[in-house]
Amino acid sequence: MAKIAYILLCHKDPEAIIQQAERLTAVGDYMVIHFDGRASDQDYAKIRAALDDNPNVCFPRRRIKCGWGEWSLVRATLAAMRTAADNFPRATHFYMLSGDCMAIKTAQYAHDYLDQNDFDFIESFDFFESDWIKTGMKEDRLIYRHVFNERKNKALFEWSHNLQKKLRLHRAVPSDIQVQIGSQWWCLRRRTVEAILQFVRERRDVVRFFRTTWIPDETFFQTLVRHLIPGDEIQCRTLTFLMFTDYGMPVNFYNDHYDLLLSQDFLFARKISPDAKDLKRRLGRLYAAEGVEFQISNEGRSLFQFLTQRGRNGRRFAPRFWETESSLGRERELTMVVCKKWHVAKRLIRQVNERTEVPAIAYLFHEEDTPLPDLGGIEASLWKRTRHRRALMRMLFEYYDSNRLIVCIDPSGLELMNDFASDRSVTQVLHLDCDFTDEYLIAHAQRSGLVGVQTPKQTLDRILPTIRNDILHETDRIRDAGFDPFVTLHEADTAEDKVAKLARVFGITAEQAKDISQNPDLFSD
């Protein structure tokens, strides 16, 4: 009967590690725990204190400091494999796990499955011919030496990589090795693990090569297994169920995924969300259960792909949480400050906000780096903000817990203004009508990339009238749109007119409006 030695690489959450070890060894299986050398010594001591008396748990003699994408992860795995092979002679299989993995089948099912399938389970696709790597660096992972960690020392990593490319310092792959790639979550038979450990002792040249490759935990074991074991004894798959988004990020599983996980043709799943307390509780009881029947439908990945693809074009089975309402709210008031000179509008709303505490946001549909609160991703890009503009505004009202909001909009955003004005909320438009000197228009054209600092004066003289007419055309379109109320604050207005307009639009006192209007820098460039 199969007996599994689990190799657990982890770096956090000692309580979860202890529970994981106790669950998996309670039915007679084994575990070697490598706790990252960079992690807390106090947490490690807690794990050792809880598990040192468990004869089915052991630890490598040395904790290795691990870094993502580094050889240190392979080194830690090899140390754990040696420890498991030496301490658990009855183990027939060695199963690689992380702290985010949990069993989605019973021990009884797992042992029977391995007894009936005498294979090594490891993804191993041809590195150069397959499309396993979807984005980012591919051949350069191998043919250049990587001694810096891309996540910790990105500048040095890129400098070293670019320097080697420039100097053509690429290297050859060992001639008798066909590099493979695949998931680092594998299950190997004992004779395969022993063959790998012997190979590592004998072939120091191959070890040296992989020590300076990038992300070797996705290539080292995958290559060695394919090199050492006949192809008909390898199942090119992992027994750990995991999925990735289109952006290469792992999908997390939550409480409502219990039935879906049990129906997959896998023994473990990764990643279980730290917040999925109920899912962890139910899966934790599962491994030691007996007589459980599993209906394998294996639809997890296809269902995820189906739903995410529908989400791309707005046809998912349910709307996003920000799409459940289409109105800002009848009782809410949105003031749109429209101005081509962005610095003037920003100066005005800052002063209004200081006197009224009404939330004011500058050009959120035009400037990518406009400061915005975390709203669940809808604020992440100009495209998302514009596409879901009503939902975004509604969430901002709720975030600031206010029924009043001020936003700045460029005169080119007439579609935005029309959409907000057609809502059943209260909307008003304040148009700041500024004077535009030739010098300002030239600077505006340079900022937008239309002209450069070396553009001849004759060219500037020809295009300045066009730029000025464009601004006037935008202003005319706004005036003709029929917004009500619509207030224009001219730079040349009298002091009394400015006070009256500001007080009316922002609902402030005449004294407050006077303070703002008398600011000599209000319209300055």
XYZ file of C-alpha atoms in Angstrom:
525
model
C 0.000 0.000 0.000
C 1.232 3.504 -0.846
C 2.653 5.597 1.955
C 3.330 9.252 1.184
C 6.146 11.426 2.479
C 4.967 15.009 2.096
C 7.630 17.643 1.470
C 6.265 20.910 2.809
C 8.021 24.171 1.911
C 6.594 27.028 3.972
C 7.465 30.368 5.534
C 4.494 31.597 7.599
C 1.376 30.724 9.614
C 2.789 28.201 12.113
C -0.644 27.214 13.400
C -1.768 26.177 9.923
C 1.471 24.231 9.380
C 1.024 22.344 12.633
C -2.562 21.465 11.760
C -1.530 20.405 8.245
C 1.174 18.098 9.610
C -1.068 16.561 12.246
C -3.852 15.893 9.721
C -1.644 14.304 7.064
C 0.380 12.133 9.459
C -2.580 10.976 11.562
C -3.381 8.259 8.996
C 0.201 6.951 8.798
C 1.750 9.217 6.180
C 4.935 11.224 6.740
C 6.041 14.838 6.444
C 9.296 16.777 6.167
C 8.892 20.472 6.922
C 11.331 23.036 5.568
C 10.586 26.379 7.213
C 12.262 29.227 5.324
C 15.466 30.468 6.926
C 14.308 34.042 6.362
C 11.128 33.465 8.354
C 10.576 34.014 12.068
C 12.722 31.939 14.444
C 9.946 32.226 16.999
C 7.437 30.695 14.568
C 9.883 27.901 13.778
C 10.358 27.181 17.473
C 6.587 26.968 17.879
C 6.373 24.408 15.048
C 9.217 22.327 16.465
C 7.707 22.378 19.955
C 4.388 21.105 18.636
C 5.716 18.444 16.262
C 9.066 17.173 17.589
C 7.298 14.335 19.409
C 5.517 13.209 16.235
C 7.545 10.278 14.831
C 6.113 10.867 11.350
C 7.403 14.443 11.132
C 11.003 15.542 10.714
C 12.977 18.609 9.676
C 16.097 19.153 7.548
C 19.204 19.866 9.613
C 19.550 23.323 8.135
C 16.995 25.988 7.240
C 17.856 27.560 3.890
C 17.049 31.182 3.148
C 14.766 31.018 0.128
C 13.946 33.613 -2.497
C 11.338 33.442 -5.230
C 12.846 32.429 -8.559
C 16.174 31.430 -6.977
C 18.121 28.175 -6.790
C 17.576 28.318 -3.020
C 14.084 26.866 -3.498
C 15.519 23.828 -5.313
C 18.238 23.530 -2.704
C 15.658 23.508 0.087
C 13.601 20.900 -1.763
C 16.645 18.649 -2.254
C 17.485 18.940 1.459
C 13.924 17.945 2.367
C 13.995 15.047 -0.128
C 17.232 13.675 1.402
C 15.764 13.988 4.887
C 12.588 12.187 3.860
C 14.445 9.410 2.026
C 16.759 8.819 5.004
C 14.168 9.022 7.776
C 11.158 7.352 6.183
C 12.325 4.124 4.495
C 8.730 2.884 4.168
C 7.625 5.909 2.123
C 6.724 4.875 -1.430
C 5.892 8.354 -2.793
C 7.168 11.868 -2.185
C 4.634 14.665 -2.630
C 5.632 18.335 -2.902
C 3.342 20.755 -1.017
C 3.201 24.394 0.045
C 1.543 25.922 3.070
C -1.350 27.041 0.836
C -2.206 23.469 -0.247
C -4.920 21.275 1.259
C -6.130 17.765 0.496
C -9.338 17.548 -1.552
C -9.537 13.745 -1.319
C -9.316 11.278 1.539
C -6.105 9.437 2.438
C -7.895 6.233 1.469
C -8.621 7.613 -2.009
C -5.075 8.992 -2.421
C -3.391 5.726 -1.431
C -5.636 3.651 -3.705
C -5.018 6.074 -6.576
C -1.243 5.824 -6.263
C -1.392 2.032 -5.892
C -3.362 1.758 -9.121
C -1.216 4.256 -11.053
C 2.470 3.362 -10.906
C 3.720 6.624 -12.389
C 5.629 9.754 -11.539
C 3.237 12.688 -11.659
C 5.078 15.776 -12.845
C 4.521 18.311 -15.588
C 7.454 18.198 -18.020
C 7.008 20.027 -21.306
C 9.790 20.849 -23.740
C 11.169 24.200 -22.600
C 11.868 25.636 -26.044
C 9.017 24.130 -28.072
C 6.061 24.306 -25.690
C 3.983 27.385 -24.837
C 3.953 26.687 -21.090
C 5.460 30.125 -20.426
C 2.718 32.581 -21.408
C 4.448 35.904 -20.740
C 7.843 37.275 -19.790
C 11.348 35.865 -20.109
C 11.770 32.468 -21.771
C 15.075 31.366 -23.391
C 16.931 34.031 -21.423
C 16.081 32.146 -18.218
C 18.613 29.509 -19.267
C 21.194 30.948 -21.641
C 22.249 33.795 -19.328
C 23.457 33.597 -15.738
C 21.148 35.094 -13.124
C 22.818 35.879 -9.809
C 20.491 38.678 -8.627
C 16.897 38.259 -7.534
C 14.503 40.065 -9.863
C 12.042 40.835 -7.074
C 14.560 42.048 -4.495
C 17.101 43.705 -6.808
C 15.236 44.463 -9.993
C 17.690 47.096 -11.205
C 20.699 44.803 -10.711
C 18.840 41.869 -12.227
C 18.058 43.841 -15.391
C 21.515 45.422 -15.524
C 23.213 42.011 -15.364
C 20.830 40.534 -17.914
C 21.247 43.412 -20.373
C 25.023 43.470 -19.962
C 25.295 39.770 -20.802
C 23.094 40.262 -23.847
C 25.158 43.208 -25.005
C 28.432 41.291 -24.580
C 26.883 38.090 -26.004
C 27.810 36.090 -22.919
C 25.167 33.456 -23.495
C 25.944 29.846 -22.660
C 24.943 26.439 -23.952
C 22.603 24.026 -22.211
C 24.386 20.774 -21.143
C 24.510 18.728 -24.328
C 22.902 15.547 -22.986
C 20.042 17.344 -21.220
C 16.757 18.324 -22.828
C 15.372 21.044 -20.568
C 11.740 20.609 -19.527
C 9.374 22.974 -17.745
C 6.236 22.591 -15.667
C 4.556 23.078 -12.323
C 6.740 22.709 -9.225
C 4.021 20.673 -7.470
C 4.806 17.017 -8.177
C 4.436 13.506 -6.754
C 7.380 11.146 -7.398
C 7.979 7.478 -6.616
C 10.763 6.485 -4.239
C 13.040 5.040 -6.920
C 12.746 8.301 -8.876
C 13.691 10.410 -5.854
C 16.679 8.138 -5.155
C 17.766 8.428 -8.812
C 17.542 12.247 -8.619
C 19.641 12.377 -5.433
C 22.288 10.138 -6.985
C 22.305 12.219 -10.199
C 22.834 15.399 -8.159
C 25.854 13.817 -6.465
C 27.368 12.673 -9.772
C 26.540 15.478 -12.201
C 27.856 18.647 -10.609
C 28.005 20.269 -14.053
C 24.244 20.088 -14.427
C 23.745 21.404 -10.909
C 26.089 24.331 -11.635
C 24.111 25.153 -14.765
C 20.753 25.235 -13.003
C 22.130 27.168 -10.007
C 22.242 30.348 -12.137
C 19.084 29.838 -14.190
C 16.010 31.891 -13.394
C 13.071 30.128 -11.641
C 14.794 26.699 -11.599
C 12.047 25.094 -9.496
C 9.998 25.038 -12.719
C 12.769 23.314 -14.721
C 15.205 21.340 -12.529
C 13.125 18.377 -11.316
C 11.031 18.420 -14.493
C 14.195 17.985 -16.575
C 15.821 15.343 -14.364
C 12.738 13.140 -14.161
C 12.367 13.137 -17.949
C 16.122 12.430 -18.270
C 16.196 9.560 -15.741
C 12.808 7.853 -16.082
C 11.282 6.187 -19.174
C 8.540 8.296 -20.722
C 5.882 5.600 -20.303
C 6.351 5.796 -16.520
C 5.611 9.544 -16.363
C 2.203 11.158 -16.196
C 2.751 14.691 -17.509
C 0.422 16.302 -14.999
C 0.317 17.450 -11.420
C -1.938 15.939 -8.766
C -2.383 19.398 -7.227
C -5.301 21.386 -8.633
C -4.318 24.968 -9.344
C -5.435 27.599 -11.811
C -3.948 30.853 -13.038
C -5.591 34.037 -14.260
C -4.785 35.597 -17.632
C -2.249 37.740 -15.770
C -0.299 34.740 -14.449
C -1.592 35.060 -10.885
C -2.830 31.983 -8.973
C -6.567 31.714 -8.397
C -7.597 31.579 -4.726
C -10.314 29.218 -3.495
C -12.947 30.283 -0.975
C -15.663 28.771 1.197
C -18.132 28.228 -1.636
C -15.624 26.173 -3.678
C -15.840 23.029 -1.511
C -18.011 20.943 -3.837
C -16.151 22.138 -6.927
C -12.787 21.132 -5.443
C -13.938 17.660 -4.435
C -15.167 16.979 -7.967
C -11.752 17.621 -9.565
C -9.460 14.770 -10.591
C -6.717 15.837 -8.190
C -5.561 14.940 -4.672
C -4.716 18.445 -3.399
C -5.639 22.041 -4.268
C -3.684 25.286 -4.189
C -4.221 28.130 -3.192
C -6.711 28.020 -0.352
C -7.427 31.574 0.748
C -6.341 32.410 4.324
C -9.831 33.879 4.818
C -11.633 30.665 3.775
C -12.052 29.434 7.357
C -15.050 27.204 6.666
C -13.406 25.642 3.601
C -10.276 24.889 5.621
C -12.334 23.345 8.396
C -14.257 21.060 6.024
C -11.190 20.014 4.045
C -9.264 19.452 7.266
C -11.750 16.766 8.347
C -11.790 15.152 4.921
C -8.347 13.501 4.739
C -8.939 11.045 7.596
C -12.497 10.162 6.532
C -13.315 6.698 5.191
C -15.777 5.422 2.633
C -16.267 8.769 0.917
C -17.408 8.511 -2.705
C -16.203 11.201 -5.114
C -18.052 12.132 -8.287
C -15.287 13.354 -10.599
C -16.539 15.898 -13.143
C -13.262 17.831 -13.553
C -14.959 20.964 -14.868
C -13.065 23.461 -12.689
C -10.687 24.914 -15.264
C -13.173 24.961 -18.127
C -15.792 26.609 -15.901
C -13.300 29.238 -14.744
C -12.266 29.980 -18.326
C -15.891 30.194 -19.434
C -16.855 32.647 -16.718
C -13.769 34.842 -17.009
C -14.151 35.094 -20.768
C -17.775 36.141 -20.318
C -16.576 38.677 -17.796
C -14.326 40.239 -20.432
C -17.345 41.404 -22.420
C -19.856 41.873 -19.620
C -21.866 38.659 -20.060
C -21.145 36.823 -16.838
C -23.891 34.989 -14.979
C -24.099 37.899 -12.542
C -23.089 41.558 -12.775
C -20.048 42.899 -10.989
C -20.860 44.394 -7.630
C -20.376 47.900 -9.031
C -22.856 47.275 -11.870
C -25.910 46.401 -9.773
C -27.125 50.024 -9.781
C -27.178 52.487 -12.665
C -28.020 55.771 -10.898
C -25.943 57.986 -8.632
C -28.953 58.413 -6.365
C -31.814 60.877 -6.457
C -30.749 62.634 -3.271
C -27.121 63.212 -4.343
C -25.600 66.351 -5.829
C -22.714 66.302 -8.314
C -20.937 69.519 -9.269
C -18.821 69.359 -12.435
C -16.096 72.000 -12.685
C -15.146 72.280 -16.359
C -11.904 74.004 -17.290
C -9.198 73.650 -19.913
C -6.583 75.024 -17.542
C -6.389 72.112 -15.129
C -4.290 73.960 -12.573
C -6.963 76.664 -12.266
C -9.740 74.146 -11.577
C -7.556 72.239 -9.097
C -6.752 75.478 -7.281
C -10.444 76.341 -7.049
C -11.727 72.997 -5.771
C -8.925 72.813 -3.218
C -10.061 76.111 -1.746
C -13.706 75.062 -1.796
C -12.846 71.788 -0.090
C -10.919 73.606 2.638
C -13.958 75.768 3.423
C -16.772 73.250 3.040
C -15.189 69.782 3.444
C -17.194 68.679 0.389
C -15.105 65.918 -1.290
C -13.445 67.275 -4.425
C -11.553 65.173 -6.980
C -9.511 66.584 -9.833
C -9.699 65.197 -13.392
C -10.191 61.556 -12.398
C -11.280 60.700 -15.972
C -8.272 62.390 -17.573
C -5.254 61.870 -15.274
C -4.122 58.309 -14.549
C -2.420 59.250 -11.281
C -5.337 61.135 -9.731
C -5.368 60.068 -6.033
C -8.352 57.762 -5.478
C -9.298 55.364 -2.677
C -9.235 51.592 -3.181
C -12.614 50.764 -4.719
C -12.107 47.119 -5.623
C -10.256 47.668 -8.902
C -12.708 49.912 -10.725
C -10.361 52.854 -10.103
C -7.327 51.059 -11.552
C -7.256 52.653 -15.004
C -8.754 55.542 -16.963
C -10.485 53.019 -19.206
C -12.255 51.341 -16.287
C -13.169 54.656 -14.672
C -14.712 55.948 -17.888
C -16.512 52.727 -18.794
C -18.058 52.371 -15.323
C -18.302 56.104 -14.614
C -21.689 56.107 -12.872
C -20.734 53.168 -10.712
C -17.430 54.861 -9.863
C -19.165 58.078 -8.835
C -21.700 56.175 -6.740
C -18.901 54.352 -4.927
C -17.103 57.642 -4.277
C -20.268 59.103 -2.735
C -20.448 56.036 -0.486
C -16.727 56.036 0.329
C -16.792 59.669 1.468
C -20.186 59.171 3.129
C -21.391 62.367 1.484
C -24.340 63.365 -0.682
C -22.262 66.094 -2.338
C -19.264 65.660 -4.587
C -17.165 67.954 -6.808
C -15.199 66.671 -9.800
C -13.114 68.369 -12.476
C -13.727 67.514 -16.124
C -11.846 68.642 -19.201
C -14.016 70.429 -21.824
C -13.325 67.506 -24.169
C -15.347 65.247 -21.848
C -18.774 66.310 -23.102
C -19.972 62.689 -23.207
C -19.210 62.337 -19.495
C -21.067 65.533 -18.669
C -24.091 64.490 -20.735
C -24.225 61.105 -19.028
C -24.079 62.533 -15.527
C -26.558 65.295 -16.378
C -29.080 62.718 -17.620
C -29.017 60.918 -14.261
C -31.831 61.475 -11.790
C -29.373 62.920 -9.280
C -28.891 66.689 -8.970
C -26.117 67.864 -11.299
C -24.725 71.259 -12.120
C -21.912 72.574 -14.300
C -19.500 75.367 -13.451
C -17.503 76.410 -16.511
C -14.305 78.341 -15.783
C -13.785 80.557 -18.841
C -10.081 81.469 -18.960
C -8.037 83.659 -21.248
C -5.459 81.884 -23.392
C -2.346 83.745 -24.418
C -0.223 82.593 -27.325
C 2.501 81.639 -24.860
C 0.118 79.424 -22.921
C -1.179 77.727 -26.075
C 2.375 77.013 -27.246
C 3.219 75.480 -23.859
C -0.021 73.464 -24.027
C 0.938 72.143 -27.484
C 4.385 71.183 -26.185
C 2.959 69.366 -23.151
C 0.613 67.378 -25.376
C 3.428 66.484 -27.772
C 1.919 68.374 -30.697
C 5.042 70.509 -31.102
C 8.543 70.526 -29.682
C 10.772 73.173 -28.207
C 12.611 73.392 -31.523
C 9.499 73.870 -33.665
C 10.036 76.902 -35.959
C 8.096 80.082 -35.207
C 6.502 79.976 -38.652
C 4.990 76.574 -37.869
C 3.734 77.788 -34.493
C 2.130 80.817 -36.116
C 0.208 78.533 -38.484
C -1.101 76.095 -35.879
C -1.900 78.519 -33.032
C -5.206 79.644 -34.609
C -6.226 75.992 -34.995
C -5.450 75.191 -31.358
C -7.370 78.263 -30.195
C -10.345 77.359 -32.396
C -10.383 73.830 -30.974
C -10.701 75.202 -27.462
C -13.445 77.597 -28.540
C -15.260 74.769 -30.302
C -15.229 72.644 -27.126
C -16.607 75.596 -25.167
C -19.386 76.182 -27.707
C -20.420 72.509 -27.590
C -20.734 72.663 -23.813
C -22.796 75.857 -23.938
C -25.057 74.364 -26.605
C -25.634 71.150 -24.621
C -28.338 72.805 -22.501
C -27.071 71.915 -19.033
C -29.266 73.303 -16.277
C -28.002 74.794 -14.087
C -24.996 75.965 -16.089
C -22.823 78.752 -14.693
C -19.868 80.348 -16.440
C -17.278 82.057 -14.294
C -15.264 84.392 -16.515
C -11.775 85.441 -15.614
C -12.851 89.034 -16.377
C -16.041 88.975 -14.244
C -16.475 91.677 -11.641
C -15.728 90.835 -8.039
C -19.467 90.934 -7.214
C -20.327 88.512 -10.040
C -17.626 86.048 -8.976
C -18.853 86.066 -5.372
C -22.472 85.510 -6.408
C -21.640 82.645 -8.800
C -19.330 80.826 -6.404
C -21.778 81.120 -3.529
C -24.642 79.807 -5.678
C -22.788 76.851 -7.202
C -21.006 75.589 -4.095
C -23.619 76.564 -1.494
C -21.152 78.626 0.493
C -21.540 81.951 2.234
C -20.786 85.239 0.498
C -17.857 85.715 2.850
C -16.377 82.341 1.880
C -16.955 83.062 -1.811
C -15.287 86.426 -1.424
C -12.198 84.825 0.141
C -11.901 82.510 -2.861
C -12.615 85.100 -5.556
C -10.146 87.599 -4.126
C -7.291 85.123 -4.392
C -5.014 86.883 -6.908
C -3.607 83.536 -8.079
C -6.966 81.915 -8.843
C -6.673 82.290 -12.631
C -2.917 82.768 -12.862
C -0.739 80.531 -14.998
